[in-house]
Every structure is written in structure tokens, then in C-alpha cells.
Amino acid sequence: MNAFDPAHLRPRLPSPLEPVEDERFARHGLTLLLKRDDLIHPRLPGNKWRKLALNLRAAAGRPVLTFGGAYSNHLRATAAAGRLLGFATIGVVRGDELARRPLNPSLARCAEDGMRLVFADRATYRAKHEPGVLARLLALAGAPGDTYVVPEGGSNPLAVEGCRELGRELRGVADTAAVACGTGGTLAGLAAGFDGRVLGVPVLRGGFLGAEITALQEAAFGGPRGDWRLDERFHGGGYARTTPELDAFAQDFEARHGARHGLAIERLYVAKMLHGLLTLAEEGAFRPGTRIAAVVTGAPEPQAASSR
Ligand SMILES: *Cc1c(COP(=O)(O)O)cnc(C)c1O
């Protein structure tokens, strides 16, 4: 461990596993458990801590450059880690039109944490991992030569390896684990560490994620790992979108369990996963007796004047 390892931030690990009394699951003989990764660290919640930990240890204090959209939880977590551990951060943000507008609360938080923000037009952003384009972005950001680059969404082999621990924490205490997927890095690691089945709920439309998860596992472990599948029905219109039904579902879930568990449902990932899980339970997809761990991968984003 070096001085820049987020293990110094006293993460709450293993994260708590909480049984939830929900008659909609109990009726089918199912036990619902919440895997509270949202409680790992207040500023680096959920899978973002797990994905960054080994990368930041490898970066060892060098400046870290990474990429994200205007509301990226990954950018916020990277910026927070930089401030808390004392290394420089650079965020390449998708959309050059954003440079001319006031920062939204998520980007404002990144800037407050000292992240240098660089806005890239969409064509450049799409090509960001091509060596020439990346070199141009690094120059534009004034990034030093030893800058450590973490890909968009933070998913690389070290991130996947970090998420393997999530699967290990669930061994023997759950039969099925459910997780929302953006890049799929979290699922790739979770499935490798777990001995049960894993259900992934993609929040993007498109049907390409399965191949990307396979590629992430290939890069991290040298081949496919674990017993996982995706259910593509619950993206709610796609990335960063939600629907009135989904919002009503999340509000109802908070009304049932929020107070008792100190839980707020993050809408763009966690709500979609829980909604998918309930739908599958009602469809009879799980054998009676199944213990289902729903991974709470994050917390709601900060509002305009949120407390820290
Ligand atoms: C980033 C994020 C995810 C997606 O994780 P991937 O590893 O990219 O699939 C899921 N849930 C929340 C709350 C997130 O912030």
C-alpha cells in the first residue's frame, strides 16, 4: 500500500449485507438482501471505490486523467479521491457545449475537488482512446508526461480485479446477485469472484454489453469467468434516462424500506436494477428459497446545494 491508496480512507469493507422484508419477494419464497456498496465511502461510494482502488495504488500519486459525461459518478469519485489523497486529477468531459454553460452540480463538485475539467466535442470524445487523439487531449489538458490514464467509466483490468472482491464477499451468503451495468466492469469482476449466478441489468440500450464484458474478463483474467447473464429489458429509455413508472417504483421502494435502511435509491442505475429484479421475481424466474443480493452500487448524485 502506498500513500495514495484509497485504503487509507477507511472504507467500510466488506460492505454491509442487509435482509429486506418485502412481501413482493417473500410471496415467491425469495429472500431479498441489499449489498450496501453505497456505504463504502461517502465520497467514493459503491463500485467506484472498488474500481478505483487498485488503479490509484498503481498511479501512486501521479496525476490521474479520466473521462466521463456531464453527470458521471466516476468523474466525481476520481476528483474526490484526488482531493482526499492529494494527487492531481483531470477530467475530460463529453460535450464542448458544456464549456460555455455554468457547471452542473456534479461537475461543480468535481471542480471544487480540484479536478481540472477539459471539454471535448463529441467526435473527439468518441475517439478518445485512439493514441493520437489521446495525445492531443493530454496536451490540451496540460497533463504531465507521467499522467496515469483511466478509461471512461473506470473499467480496465485493475478495476475488474477490484470488483472481484465484491463477488467474494457474497460467496455462501447469496445464491444470485443482481447488479446494474454501465460499462459492465463491475459485473465482470463480481461474476469472477462469486460462486452463484449473476444477473446484469444494462442501463444503456443496444445489446452490445455482453461482448464488452467478455472482453473485460479476457483482459483481466485471460478468459470467461462465472455464471452471468444480462436482461436487456430494463434500461428505461437508455443512459441517464428514466421514466415516470421507474421514478414511481423508486419512490415506492424508498417509502417501503428507505427509513429503516437509511436508503435513497439512485435513479439511473440502482432503480433500474431493483425494478428488473422485481419484474423477474414476479415472472417466476427464481426458484423458491433463492437468496438474492441486490448490489446497491451507488447513492443519488448531489443536488445543487448538497451538504458534504
Ligand atoms: C458507475 C455506476 C454503475 C456502472 O458500473 P459499471 O462497472 O460501469 O457497469 C452502476 N451503478 C452506479 C450507481 C454507478 O455509479
JSON list of N, CA and C in Angstrom, two decimals, residues 2-79:
[
{"chain": "A", "resi": 2, "resn": "ASN", "atom": "N", "xyz": [0.60, 2.24, -0.86]},
{"chain": "A", "resi": 2, "resn": "ASN", "atom": "CA", "xyz": [1.35, 3.49, -0.82]},
{"chain": "A", "resi": 2, "resn": "ASN", "atom": "C", "xyz": [0.44, 4.61, -0.30]},
{"chain": "A", "resi": 3, "resn": "ALA", "atom": "N", "xyz": [1.00, 5.81, -0.17]},
{"chain": "A", "resi": 3, "resn": "ALA", "atom": "CA", "xyz": [0.27, 6.92, 0.45]},
{"chain": "A", "resi": 3, "resn": "ALA", "atom": "C", "xyz": [-0.98, 7.30, -0.33]},
{"chain": "A", "resi": 4, "resn": "PHE", "atom": "N", "xyz": [-1.05, 6.90, -1.61]},
{"chain": "A", "resi": 4, "resn": "PHE", "atom": "CA", "xyz": [-2.17, 7.31, -2.45]},
{"chain": "A", "resi": 4, "resn": "PHE", "atom": "C", "xyz": [-3.21, 6.20, -2.60]},
{"chain": "A", "resi": 5, "resn": "ASP", "atom": "N", "xyz": [-3.07, 5.16, -1.83]},
{"chain": "A", "resi": 5, "resn": "ASP", "atom": "CA", "xyz": [-4.00, 4.04, -1.88]},
{"chain": "A", "resi": 5, "resn": "ASP", "atom": "C", "xyz": [-5.27, 4.42, -1.12]},
{"chain": "A", "resi": 6, "resn": "PRO", "atom": "N", "xyz": [-6.44, 4.31, -1.74]},
{"chain": "A", "resi": 6, "resn": "PRO", "atom": "CA", "xyz": [-7.66, 4.72, -1.04]},
{"chain": "A", "resi": 6, "resn": "PRO", "atom": "C", "xyz": [-8.00, 3.85, 0.17]},
{"chain": "A", "resi": 7, "resn": "ALA", "atom": "N", "xyz": [-7.25, 2.77, 0.39]},
{"chain": "A", "resi": 7, "resn": "ALA", "atom": "CA", "xyz": [-7.46, 2.01, 1.63]},
{"chain": "A", "resi": 7, "resn": "ALA", "atom": "C", "xyz": [-7.22, 2.91, 2.85]},
{"chain": "A", "resi": 8, "resn": "HIS", "atom": "N", "xyz": [-6.43, 4.02, 2.64]},
{"chain": "A", "resi": 8, "resn": "HIS", "atom": "CA", "xyz": [-6.22, 4.96, 3.74]},
{"chain": "A", "resi": 8, "resn": "HIS", "atom": "C", "xyz": [-7.48, 5.72, 4.11]},
{"chain": "A", "resi": 9, "resn": "LEU", "atom": "N", "xyz": [-8.48, 5.70, 3.27]},
{"chain": "A", "resi": 9, "resn": "LEU", "atom": "CA", "xyz": [-9.70, 6.48, 3.53]},
{"chain": "A", "resi": 9, "resn": "LEU", "atom": "C", "xyz": [-10.68, 5.71, 4.41]},
{"chain": "A", "resi": 10, "resn": "ARG", "atom": "N", "xyz": [-10.24, 4.62, 4.96]},
{"chain": "A", "resi": 10, "resn": "ARG", "atom": "CA", "xyz": [-11.03, 3.81, 5.86]},
{"chain": "A", "resi": 10, "resn": "ARG", "atom": "C", "xyz": [-12.39, 3.43, 5.26]},
{"chain": "A", "resi": 11, "resn": "PRO", "atom": "N", "xyz": [-12.36, 2.74, 4.13]},
{"chain": "A", "resi": 11, "resn": "PRO", "atom": "CA", "xyz": [-13.60, 2.29, 3.50]},
{"chain": "A", "resi": 11, "resn": "PRO", "atom": "C", "xyz": [-14.31, 1.28, 4.40]},
{"chain": "A", "resi": 12, "resn": "ARG", "atom": "N", "xyz": [-15.62, 1.24, 4.29]},
{"chain": "A", "resi": 12, "resn": "ARG", "atom": "CA", "xyz": [-16.38, 0.27, 5.06]},
{"chain": "A", "resi": 12, "resn": "ARG", "atom": "C", "xyz": [-16.45, -1.02, 4.24]},
{"chain": "A", "resi": 13, "resn": "LEU", "atom": "N", "xyz": [-15.50, -1.91, 4.51]},
{"chain": "A", "resi": 13, "resn": "LEU", "atom": "CA", "xyz": [-15.40, -3.16, 3.75]},
{"chain": "A", "resi": 13, "resn": "LEU", "atom": "C", "xyz": [-15.16, -4.32, 4.69]},
{"chain": "A", "resi": 14, "resn": "PRO", "atom": "N", "xyz": [-15.75, -5.49, 4.45]},
{"chain": "A", "resi": 14, "resn": "PRO", "atom": "CA", "xyz": [-16.76, -5.72, 3.44]},
{"chain": "A", "resi": 14, "resn": "PRO", "atom": "C", "xyz": [-17.98, -4.82, 3.67]},
{"chain": "A", "resi": 15, "resn": "SER", "atom": "N", "xyz": [-18.65, -4.45, 2.62]},
{"chain": "A", "resi": 15, "resn": "SER", "atom": "CA", "xyz": [-19.83, -3.61, 2.78]},
{"chain": "A", "resi": 15, "resn": "SER", "atom": "C", "xyz": [-20.94, -4.42, 3.45]},
{"chain": "A", "resi": 16, "resn": "PRO", "atom": "N", "xyz": [-21.85, -3.73, 4.16]},
{"chain": "A", "resi": 16, "resn": "PRO", "atom": "CA", "xyz": [-22.92, -4.47, 4.86]},
{"chain": "A", "resi": 16, "resn": "PRO", "atom": "C", "xyz": [-23.86, -5.21, 3.90]},
{"chain": "A", "resi": 17, "resn": "LEU", "atom": "N", "xyz": [-24.40, -6.30, 4.39]},
{"chain": "A", "resi": 17, "resn": "LEU", "atom": "CA", "xyz": [-25.42, -7.06, 3.64]},
{"chain": "A", "resi": 17, "resn": "LEU", "atom": "C", "xyz": [-26.68, -7.06, 4.51]},
{"chain": "A", "resi": 18, "resn": "GLU", "atom": "N", "xyz": [-27.75, -6.47, 4.02]},
{"chain": "A", "resi": 18, "resn": "GLU", "atom": "CA", "xyz": [-28.94, -6.27, 4.86]},
{"chain": "A", "resi": 18, "resn": "GLU", "atom": "C", "xyz": [-30.15, -6.99, 4.29]},
{"chain": "A", "resi": 19, "resn": "PRO", "atom": "N", "xyz": [-30.76, -7.90, 5.06]},
{"chain": "A", "resi": 19, "resn": "PRO", "atom": "CA", "xyz": [-32.02, -8.50, 4.60]},
{"chain": "A", "resi": 19, "resn": "PRO", "atom": "C", "xyz": [-33.14, -7.48, 4.62]},
{"chain": "A", "resi": 20, "resn": "VAL", "atom": "N", "xyz": [-33.99, -7.54, 3.60]},
{"chain": "A", "resi": 20, "resn": "VAL", "atom": "CA", "xyz": [-35.10, -6.59, 3.48]},
{"chain": "A", "resi": 20, "resn": "VAL", "atom": "C", "xyz": [-36.40, -7.38, 3.52]},
{"chain": "A", "resi": 21, "resn": "GLU", "atom": "N", "xyz": [-37.31, -6.92, 4.34]},
{"chain": "A", "resi": 21, "resn": "GLU", "atom": "CA", "xyz": [-38.61, -7.59, 4.36]},
{"chain": "A", "resi": 21, "resn": "GLU", "atom": "C", "xyz": [-39.52, -6.96, 3.32]},
{"chain": "A", "resi": 22, "resn": "ASP", "atom": "N", "xyz": [-39.69, -7.68, 2.22]},
{"chain": "A", "resi": 22, "resn": "ASP", "atom": "CA", "xyz": [-40.51, -7.15, 1.13]},
{"chain": "A", "resi": 22, "resn": "ASP", "atom": "C", "xyz": [-41.44, -8.27, 0.68]},
{"chain": "A", "resi": 23, "resn": "GLU", "atom": "N", "xyz": [-42.74, -8.07, 0.89]},
{"chain": "A", "resi": 23, "resn": "GLU", "atom": "CA", "xyz": [-43.67, -9.18, 0.65]},
{"chain": "A", "resi": 23, "resn": "GLU", "atom": "C", "xyz": [-43.74, -9.53, -0.84]},
{"chain": "A", "resi": 24, "resn": "ARG", "atom": "N", "xyz": [-43.33, -8.62, -1.69]},
{"chain": "A", "resi": 24, "resn": "ARG", "atom": "CA", "xyz": [-43.39, -8.90, -3.13]},
{"chain": "A", "resi": 24, "resn": "ARG", "atom": "C", "xyz": [-42.38, -9.97, -3.52]},
{"chain": "A", "resi": 25, "resn": "PHE", "atom": "N", "xyz": [-41.31, -10.11, -2.73]},
{"chain": "A", "resi": 25, "resn": "PHE", "atom": "CA", "xyz": [-40.34, -11.18, -2.93]},
{"chain": "A", "resi": 25, "resn": "PHE", "atom": "C", "xyz": [-40.69, -12.40, -2.07]},
{"chain": "A", "resi": 26, "resn": "ALA", "atom": "N", "xyz": [-41.07, -12.11, -0.82]},
{"chain": "A", "resi": 26, "resn": "ALA", "atom": "CA", "xyz": [-41.38, -13.19, 0.12]},
{"chain": "A", "resi": 26, "resn": "ALA", "atom": "C", "xyz": [-42.49, -14.10, -0.41]},
{"chain": "A", "resi": 27, "resn": "ARG", "atom": "N", "xyz": [-43.45, -13.49, -1.07]},
{"chain": "A", "resi": 27, "resn": "ARG", "atom": "CA", "xyz": [-44.57, -14.22, -1.68]},
{"chain": "A", "resi": 27, "resn": "ARG", "atom": "C", "xyz": [-44.09, -15.33, -2.63]},
{"chain": "A", "resi": 28, "resn": "HIS", "atom": "N", "xyz": [-42.95, -15.13, -3.24]},
{"chain": "A", "resi": 28, "resn": "HIS", "atom": "CA", "xyz": [-42.42, -16.14, -4.16]},
{"chain": "A", "resi": 28, "resn": "HIS", "atom": "C", "xyz": [-41.34, -17.00, -3.49]},
{"chain": "A", "resi": 29, "resn": "GLY", "atom": "N", "xyz": [-41.26, -16.89, -2.15]},
{"chain": "A", "resi": 29, "resn": "GLY", "atom": "CA", "xyz": [-40.28, -17.70, -1.43]},
{"chain": "A", "resi": 29, "resn": "GLY", "atom": "C", "xyz": [-38.86, -17.16, -1.54]},
{"chain": "A", "resi": 30, "resn": "LEU", "atom": "N", "xyz": [-38.71, -15.89, -1.92]},
{"chain": "A", "resi": 30, "resn": "LEU", "atom": "CA", "xyz": [-37.38, -15.31, -2.17]},
{"chain": "A", "resi": 30, "resn": "LEU", "atom": "C", "xyz": [-36.96, -14.41, -1.02]},
{"chain": "A", "resi": 31, "resn": "THR", "atom": "N", "xyz": [-35.67, -14.46, -0.71]},
{"chain": "A", "resi": 31, "resn": "THR", "atom": "CA", "xyz": [-35.11, -13.53, 0.27]},
{"chain": "A", "resi": 31, "resn": "THR", "atom": "C", "xyz": [-34.35, -12.44, -0.48]},
{"chain": "A", "resi": 32, "resn": "LEU", "atom": "N", "xyz": [-34.71, -11.19, -0.19]},
{"chain": "A", "resi": 32, "resn": "LEU", "atom": "CA", "xyz": [-34.01, -10.06, -0.81]},
{"chain": "A", "resi": 32, "resn": "LEU", "atom": "C", "xyz": [-33.01, -9.50, 0.18]},
{"chain": "A", "resi": 33, "resn": "LEU", "atom": "N", "xyz": [-31.77, -9.37, -0.30]},
{"chain": "A", "resi": 33, "resn": "LEU", "atom": "CA", "xyz": [-30.69, -8.79, 0.53]},
{"chain": "A", "resi": 33, "resn": "LEU", "atom": "C", "xyz": [-30.14, -7.58, -0.20]},
{"chain": "A", "resi": 34, "resn": "LEU", "atom": "N", "xyz": [-29.86, -6.52, 0.53]},
{"chain": "A", "resi": 34, "resn": "LEU", "atom": "CA", "xyz": [-29.23, -5.36, -0.10]},
{"chain": "A", "resi": 34, "resn": "LEU", "atom": "C", "xyz": [-27.74, -5.38, 0.22]},
{"chain": "A", "resi": 35, "resn": "LYS", "atom": "N", "xyz": [-26.92, -5.42, -0.81]},
{"chain": "A", "resi": 35, "resn": "LYS", "atom": "CA", "xyz": [-25.47, -5.35, -0.63]},
{"chain": "A", "resi": 35, "resn": "LYS", "atom": "C", "xyz": [-25.11, -3.87, -0.70]},
{"chain": "A", "resi": 36, "resn": "ARG", "atom": "N", "xyz": [-24.82, -3.30, 0.49]},
{"chain": "A", "resi": 36, "resn": "ARG", "atom": "CA", "xyz": [-24.75, -1.84, 0.61]},
{"chain": "A", "resi": 36, "resn": "ARG", "atom": "C", "xyz": [-23.39, -1.26, 0.22]},
{"chain": "A", "resi": 37, "resn": "ASP", "atom": "N", "xyz": [-23.04, -1.42, -1.03]},
{"chain": "A", "resi": 37, "resn": "ASP", "atom": "CA", "xyz": [-21.80, -0.80, -1.51]},
{"chain": "A", "resi": 37, "resn": "ASP", "atom": "C", "xyz": [-21.89, 0.73, -1.48]},
{"chain": "A", "resi": 38, "resn": "ASP", "atom": "N", "xyz": [-23.12, 1.25, -1.43]},
{"chain": "A", "resi": 38, "resn": "ASP", "atom": "CA", "xyz": [-23.26, 2.71, -1.34]},
{"chain": "A", "resi": 38, "resn": "ASP", "atom": "C", "xyz": [-22.70, 3.25, -0.02]},
{"chain": "A", "resi": 39, "resn": "LEU", "atom": "N", "xyz": [-22.46, 2.36, 0.95]},
{"chain": "A", "resi": 39, "resn": "LEU", "atom": "CA", "xyz": [-21.95, 2.81, 2.26]},
{"chain": "A", "resi": 39, "resn": "LEU", "atom": "C", "xyz": [-20.43, 2.68, 2.37]},
{"chain": "A", "resi": 40, "resn": "ILE", "atom": "N", "xyz": [-19.76, 2.26, 1.30]},
{"chain": "A", "resi": 40, "resn": "ILE", "atom": "CA", "xyz": [-18.30, 2.03, 1.39]},
{"chain": "A", "resi": 40, "resn": "ILE", "atom": "C", "xyz": [-17.56, 3.30, 1.79]},
{"chain": "A", "resi": 41, "resn": "HIS", "atom": "N", "xyz": [-17.90, 4.41, 1.13]},
{"chain": "A", "resi": 41, "resn": "HIS", "atom": "CA", "xyz": [-17.27, 5.69, 1.49]},
{"chain": "A", "resi": 41, "resn": "HIS", "atom": "C", "xyz": [-18.19, 6.82, 1.04]},
{"chain": "A", "resi": 42, "resn": "PRO", "atom": "N", "xyz": [-18.36, 7.84, 1.86]},
{"chain": "A", "resi": 42, "resn": "PRO", "atom": "CA", "xyz": [-19.31, 8.90, 1.48]},
{"chain": "A", "resi": 42, "resn": "PRO", "atom": "C", "xyz": [-18.94, 9.62, 0.18]},
{"chain": "A", "resi": 43, "resn": "ARG", "atom": "N", "xyz": [-17.66, 9.77, -0.12]},
{"chain": "A", "resi": 43, "resn": "ARG", "atom": "CA", "xyz": [-17.28, 10.49, -1.33]},
{"chain": "A", "resi": 43, "resn": "ARG", "atom": "C", "xyz": [-16.87, 9.57, -2.48]},
{"chain": "A", "resi": 44, "resn": "LEU", "atom": "N", "xyz": [-16.58, 8.33, -2.18]},
{"chain": "A", "resi": 44, "resn": "LEU", "atom": "CA", "xyz": [-16.26, 7.35, -3.23]},
{"chain": "A", "resi": 44, "resn": "LEU", "atom": "C", "xyz": [-17.17, 6.15, -3.08]},
{"chain": "A", "resi": 45, "resn": "PRO", "atom": "N", "xyz": [-18.47, 6.37, -3.30]},
{"chain": "A", "resi": 45, "resn": "PRO", "atom": "CA", "xyz": [-19.39, 5.29, -2.98]},
{"chain": "A", "resi": 45, "resn": "PRO", "atom": "C", "xyz": [-19.34, 4.16, -4.00]},
{"chain": "A", "resi": 46, "resn": "GLY", "atom": "N", "xyz": [-19.74, 3.03, -3.50]},
{"chain": "A", "resi": 46, "resn": "GLY", "atom": "CA", "xyz": [-20.15, 1.91, -4.34]},
{"chain": "A", "resi": 46, "resn": "GLY", "atom": "C", "xyz": [-19.03, 1.34, -5.17]},
{"chain": "A", "resi": 47, "resn": "ASN", "atom": "N", "xyz": [-19.42, 0.96, -6.38]},
{"chain": "A", "resi": 47, "resn": "ASN", "atom": "CA", "xyz": [-18.45, 0.30, -7.24]},
{"chain": "A", "resi": 47, "resn": "ASN", "atom": "C", "xyz": [-17.33, 1.25, -7.63]},
{"chain": "A", "resi": 48, "resn": "LYS", "atom": "N", "xyz": [-17.53, 2.56, -7.45]},
{"chain": "A", "resi": 48, "resn": "LYS", "atom": "CA", "xyz": [-16.46, 3.49, -7.83]},
{"chain": "A", "resi": 48, "resn": "LYS", "atom": "C", "xyz": [-15.24, 3.30, -6.91]},
{"chain": "A", "resi": 49, "resn": "TRP", "atom": "N", "xyz": [-15.46, 3.07, -5.65]},
{"chain": "A", "resi": 49, "resn": "TRP", "atom": "CA", "xyz": [-14.32, 2.77, -4.77]},
{"chain": "A", "resi": 49, "resn": "TRP", "atom": "C", "xyz": [-13.63, 1.49, -5.24]},
{"chain": "A", "resi": 50, "resn": "ARG", "atom": "N", "xyz": [-14.43, 0.46, -5.46]},
{"chain": "A", "resi": 50, "resn": "ARG", "atom": "CA", "xyz": [-13.84, -0.84, -5.84]},
{"chain": "A", "resi": 50, "resn": "ARG", "atom": "C", "xyz": [-13.06, -0.74, -7.15]},
{"chain": "A", "resi": 51, "resn": "LYS", "atom": "N", "xyz": [-13.58, 0.06, -8.09]},
{"chain": "A", "resi": 51, "resn": "LYS", "atom": "CA", "xyz": [-12.93, 0.15, -9.40]},
{"chain": "A", "resi": 51, "resn": "LYS", "atom": "C", "xyz": [-11.68, 1.03, -9.37]},
{"chain": "A", "resi": 52, "resn": "LEU", "atom": "N", "xyz": [-11.70, 2.05, -8.52]},
{"chain": "A", "resi": 52, "resn": "LEU", "atom": "CA", "xyz": [-10.55, 2.96, -8.49]},
{"chain": "A", "resi": 52, "resn": "LEU", "atom": "C", "xyz": [-9.41, 2.44, -7.62]},
{"chain": "A", "resi": 53, "resn": "ALA", "atom": "N", "xyz": [-9.72, 1.65, -6.61]},
{"chain": "A", "resi": 53, "resn": "ALA", "atom": "CA", "xyz": [-8.72, 1.35, -5.58]},
{"chain": "A", "resi": 53, "resn": "ALA", "atom": "C", "xyz": [-7.38, 0.88, -6.16]},
{"chain": "A", "resi": 54, "resn": "LEU", "atom": "N", "xyz": [-7.40, -0.18, -6.96]},
{"chain": "A", "resi": 54, "resn": "LEU", "atom": "CA", "xyz": [-6.13, -0.73, -7.46]},
{"chain": "A", "resi": 54, "resn": "LEU", "atom": "C", "xyz": [-5.49, 0.21, -8.49]},
{"chain": "A", "resi": 55, "resn": "ASN", "atom": "N", "xyz": [-6.33, 0.96, -9.22]},
{"chain": "A", "resi": 55, "resn": "ASN", "atom": "CA", "xyz": [-5.79, 1.92, -10.18]},
{"chain": "A", "resi": 55, "resn": "ASN", "atom": "C", "xyz": [-5.04, 3.04, -9.46]},
{"chain": "A", "resi": 56, "resn": "LEU", "atom": "N", "xyz": [-5.59, 3.53, -8.37]},
{"chain": "A", "resi": 56, "resn": "LEU", "atom": "CA", "xyz": [-4.94, 4.64, -7.67]},
{"chain": "A", "resi": 56, "resn": "LEU", "atom": "C", "xyz": [-3.68, 4.16, -6.98]},
{"chain": "A", "resi": 57, "resn": "ARG", "atom": "N", "xyz": [-3.72, 2.92, -6.53]},
{"chain": "A", "resi": 57, "resn": "ARG", "atom": "CA", "xyz": [-2.50, 2.37, -5.94]},
{"chain": "A", "resi": 57, "resn": "ARG", "atom": "C", "xyz": [-1.40, 2.30, -7.03]},
{"chain": "A", "resi": 58, "resn": "ALA", "atom": "N", "xyz": [-1.81, 1.88, -8.24]},
{"chain": "A", "resi": 58, "resn": "ALA", "atom": "CA", "xyz": [-0.84, 1.79, -9.35]},
{"chain": "A", "resi": 58, "resn": "ALA", "atom": "C", "xyz": [-0.36, 3.18, -9.78]},
{"chain": "A", "resi": 59, "resn": "ALA", "atom": "N", "xyz": [-1.25, 4.15, -9.76]},
{"chain": "A", "resi": 59, "resn": "ALA", "atom": "CA", "xyz": [-0.87, 5.52, -10.17]},
{"chain": "A", "resi": 59, "resn": "ALA", "atom": "C", "xyz": [0.11, 6.11, -9.16]},
{"chain": "A", "resi": 60, "resn": "ALA", "atom": "N", "xyz": [-0.02, 5.73, -7.89]},
{"chain": "A", "resi": 60, "resn": "ALA", "atom": "CA", "xyz": [0.96, 6.08, -6.85]},
{"chain": "A", "resi": 60, "resn": "ALA", "atom": "C", "xyz": [1.28, 7.57, -6.79]},
{"chain": "A", "resi": 61, "resn": "GLY", "atom": "N", "xyz": [0.23, 8.41, -6.92]},
{"chain": "A", "resi": 61, "resn": "GLY", "atom": "CA", "xyz": [0.44, 9.84, -6.74]},
{"chain": "A", "resi": 61, "resn": "GLY", "atom": "C", "xyz": [0.65, 10.62, -8.02]},
{"chain": "A", "resi": 62, "resn": "ARG", "atom": "N", "xyz": [0.83, 9.90, -9.15]},
{"chain": "A", "resi": 62, "resn": "ARG", "atom": "CA", "xyz": [0.92, 10.62, -10.43]},
{"chain": "A", "resi": 62, "resn": "ARG", "atom": "C", "xyz": [-0.44, 11.26, -10.73]},
{"chain": "A", "resi": 63, "resn": "PRO", "atom": "N", "xyz": [-0.48, 12.30, -11.57]},
{"chain": "A", "resi": 63, "resn": "PRO", "atom": "CA", "xyz": [-1.78, 12.87, -11.95]},
{"chain": "A", "resi": 63, "resn": "PRO", "atom": "C", "xyz": [-2.64, 11.80, -12.63]},
{"chain": "A", "resi": 64, "resn": "VAL", "atom": "N", "xyz": [-3.93, 11.82, -12.38]},
{"chain": "A", "resi": 64, "resn": "VAL", "atom": "CA", "xyz": [-4.84, 10.85, -12.99]},
{"chain": "A", "resi": 64, "resn": "VAL", "atom": "C", "xyz": [-5.78, 11.59, -13.94]},
{"chain": "A", "resi": 65, "resn": "LEU", "atom": "N", "xyz": [-5.83, 11.13, -15.17]},
{"chain": "A", "resi": 65, "resn": "LEU", "atom": "CA", "xyz": [-6.75, 11.68, -16.16]},
{"chain": "A", "resi": 65, "resn": "LEU", "atom": "C", "xyz": [-7.79, 10.62, -16.50]},
{"chain": "A", "resi": 66, "resn": "THR", "atom": "N", "xyz": [-9.05, 11.05, -16.51]},
{"chain": "A", "resi": 66, "resn": "THR", "atom": "CA", "xyz": [-10.08, 10.10, -16.91]},
{"chain": "A", "resi": 66, "resn": "THR", "atom": "C", "xyz": [-11.21, 10.83, -17.62]},
{"chain": "A", "resi": 67, "resn": "PHE", "atom": "N", "xyz": [-12.26, 10.10, -18.00]},
{"chain": "A", "resi": 67, "resn": "PHE", "atom": "CA", "xyz": [-13.27, 10.60, -18.92]},
{"chain": "A", "resi": 67, "resn": "PHE", "atom": "C", "xyz": [-14.67, 10.34, -18.37]},
{"chain": "A", "resi": 68, "resn": "GLY", "atom": "N", "xyz": [-15.60, 11.22, -18.73]},
{"chain": "A", "resi": 68, "resn": "GLY", "atom": "CA", "xyz": [-16.98, 10.94, -18.33]},
{"chain": "A", "resi": 68, "resn": "GLY", "atom": "C", "xyz": [-17.95, 11.94, -18.91]},
{"chain": "A", "resi": 69, "resn": "GLY", "atom": "N", "xyz": [-19.23, 11.61, -18.80]},
{"chain": "A", "resi": 69, "resn": "GLY", "atom": "CA", "xyz": [-20.29, 12.53, -19.21]},
{"chain": "A", "resi": 69, "resn": "GLY", "atom": "C", "xyz": [-20.52, 13.59, -18.13]},
{"chain": "A", "resi": 70, "resn": "ALA", "atom": "N", "xyz": [-21.46, 14.46, -18.41]},
{"chain": "A", "resi": 70, "resn": "ALA", "atom": "CA", "xyz": [-21.70, 15.63, -17.55]},
{"chain": "A", "resi": 70, "resn": "ALA", "atom": "C", "xyz": [-22.16, 15.25, -16.14]},
{"chain": "A", "resi": 71, "resn": "TYR", "atom": "N", "xyz": [-22.70, 14.05, -15.99]},
{"chain": "A", "resi": 71, "resn": "TYR", "atom": "CA", "xyz": [-23.18, 13.63, -14.66]},
{"chain": "A", "resi": 71, "resn": "TYR", "atom": "C", "xyz": [-22.45, 12.40, -14.14]},
{"chain": "A", "resi": 72, "resn": "SER", "atom": "N", "xyz": [-21.24, 12.20, -14.63]},
{"chain": "A", "resi": 72, "resn": "SER", "atom": "CA", "xyz": [-20.53, 10.96, -14.36]},
{"chain": "A", "resi": 72, "resn": "SER", "atom": "C", "xyz": [-20.19, 10.78, -12.87]},
{"chain": "A", "resi": 73, "resn": "ASN", "atom": "N", "xyz": [-20.68, 9.69, -12.30]},
{"chain": "A", "resi": 73, "resn": "ASN", "atom": "CA", "xyz": [-20.31, 9.34, -10.92]},
{"chain": "A", "resi": 73, "resn": "ASN", "atom": "C", "xyz": [-18.82, 9.01, -10.84]},
{"chain": "A", "resi": 74, "resn": "HIS", "atom": "N", "xyz": [-18.29, 8.47, -11.93]},
{"chain": "A", "resi": 74, "resn": "HIS", "atom": "CA", "xyz": [-16.88, 8.11, -11.97]},
{"chain": "A", "resi": 74, "resn": "HIS", "atom": "C", "xyz": [-15.98, 9.35, -11.89]},
{"chain": "A", "resi": 75, "resn": "LEU", "atom": "N", "xyz": [-16.34, 10.39, -12.63]},
{"chain": "A", "resi": 75, "resn": "LEU", "atom": "CA", "xyz": [-15.55, 11.63, -12.55]},
{"chain": "A", "resi": 75, "resn": "LEU", "atom": "C", "xyz": [-15.60, 12.19, -11.13]},
{"chain": "A", "resi": 76, "resn": "ARG", "atom": "N", "xyz": [-16.79, 12.20, -10.53]},
{"chain": "A", "resi": 76, "resn": "ARG", "atom": "CA", "xyz": [-16.91, 12.75, -9.17]},
{"chain": "A", "resi": 76, "resn": "ARG", "atom": "C", "xyz": [-16.06, 11.96, -8.18]},
{"chain": "A", "resi": 77, "resn": "ALA", "atom": "N", "xyz": [-16.11, 10.66, -8.29]},
{"chain": "A", "resi": 77, "resn": "ALA", "atom": "CA", "xyz": [-15.35, 9.83, -7.35]},
{"chain": "A", "resi": 77, "resn": "ALA", "atom": "C", "xyz": [-13.84, 10.03, -7.55]},
{"chain": "A", "resi": 78, "resn": "THR", "atom": "N", "xyz": [-13.41, 10.15, -8.80]},
{"chain": "A", "resi": 78, "resn": "THR", "atom": "CA", "xyz": [-11.97, 10.35, -9.07]},
{"chain": "A", "resi": 78, "resn": "THR", "atom": "C", "xyz": [-11.51, 11.69, -8.49]},
{"chain": "A", "resi": 79, "resn": "ALA", "atom": "N", "xyz": [-12.33, 12.73, -8.71]},
{"chain": "A", "resi": 79, "resn": "ALA", "atom": "CA", "xyz": [-11.99, 14.05, -8.18]},
{"chain": "A", "resi": 79, "resn": "ALA", "atom": "C", "xyz": [-11.90, 14.02, -6.66]}
]
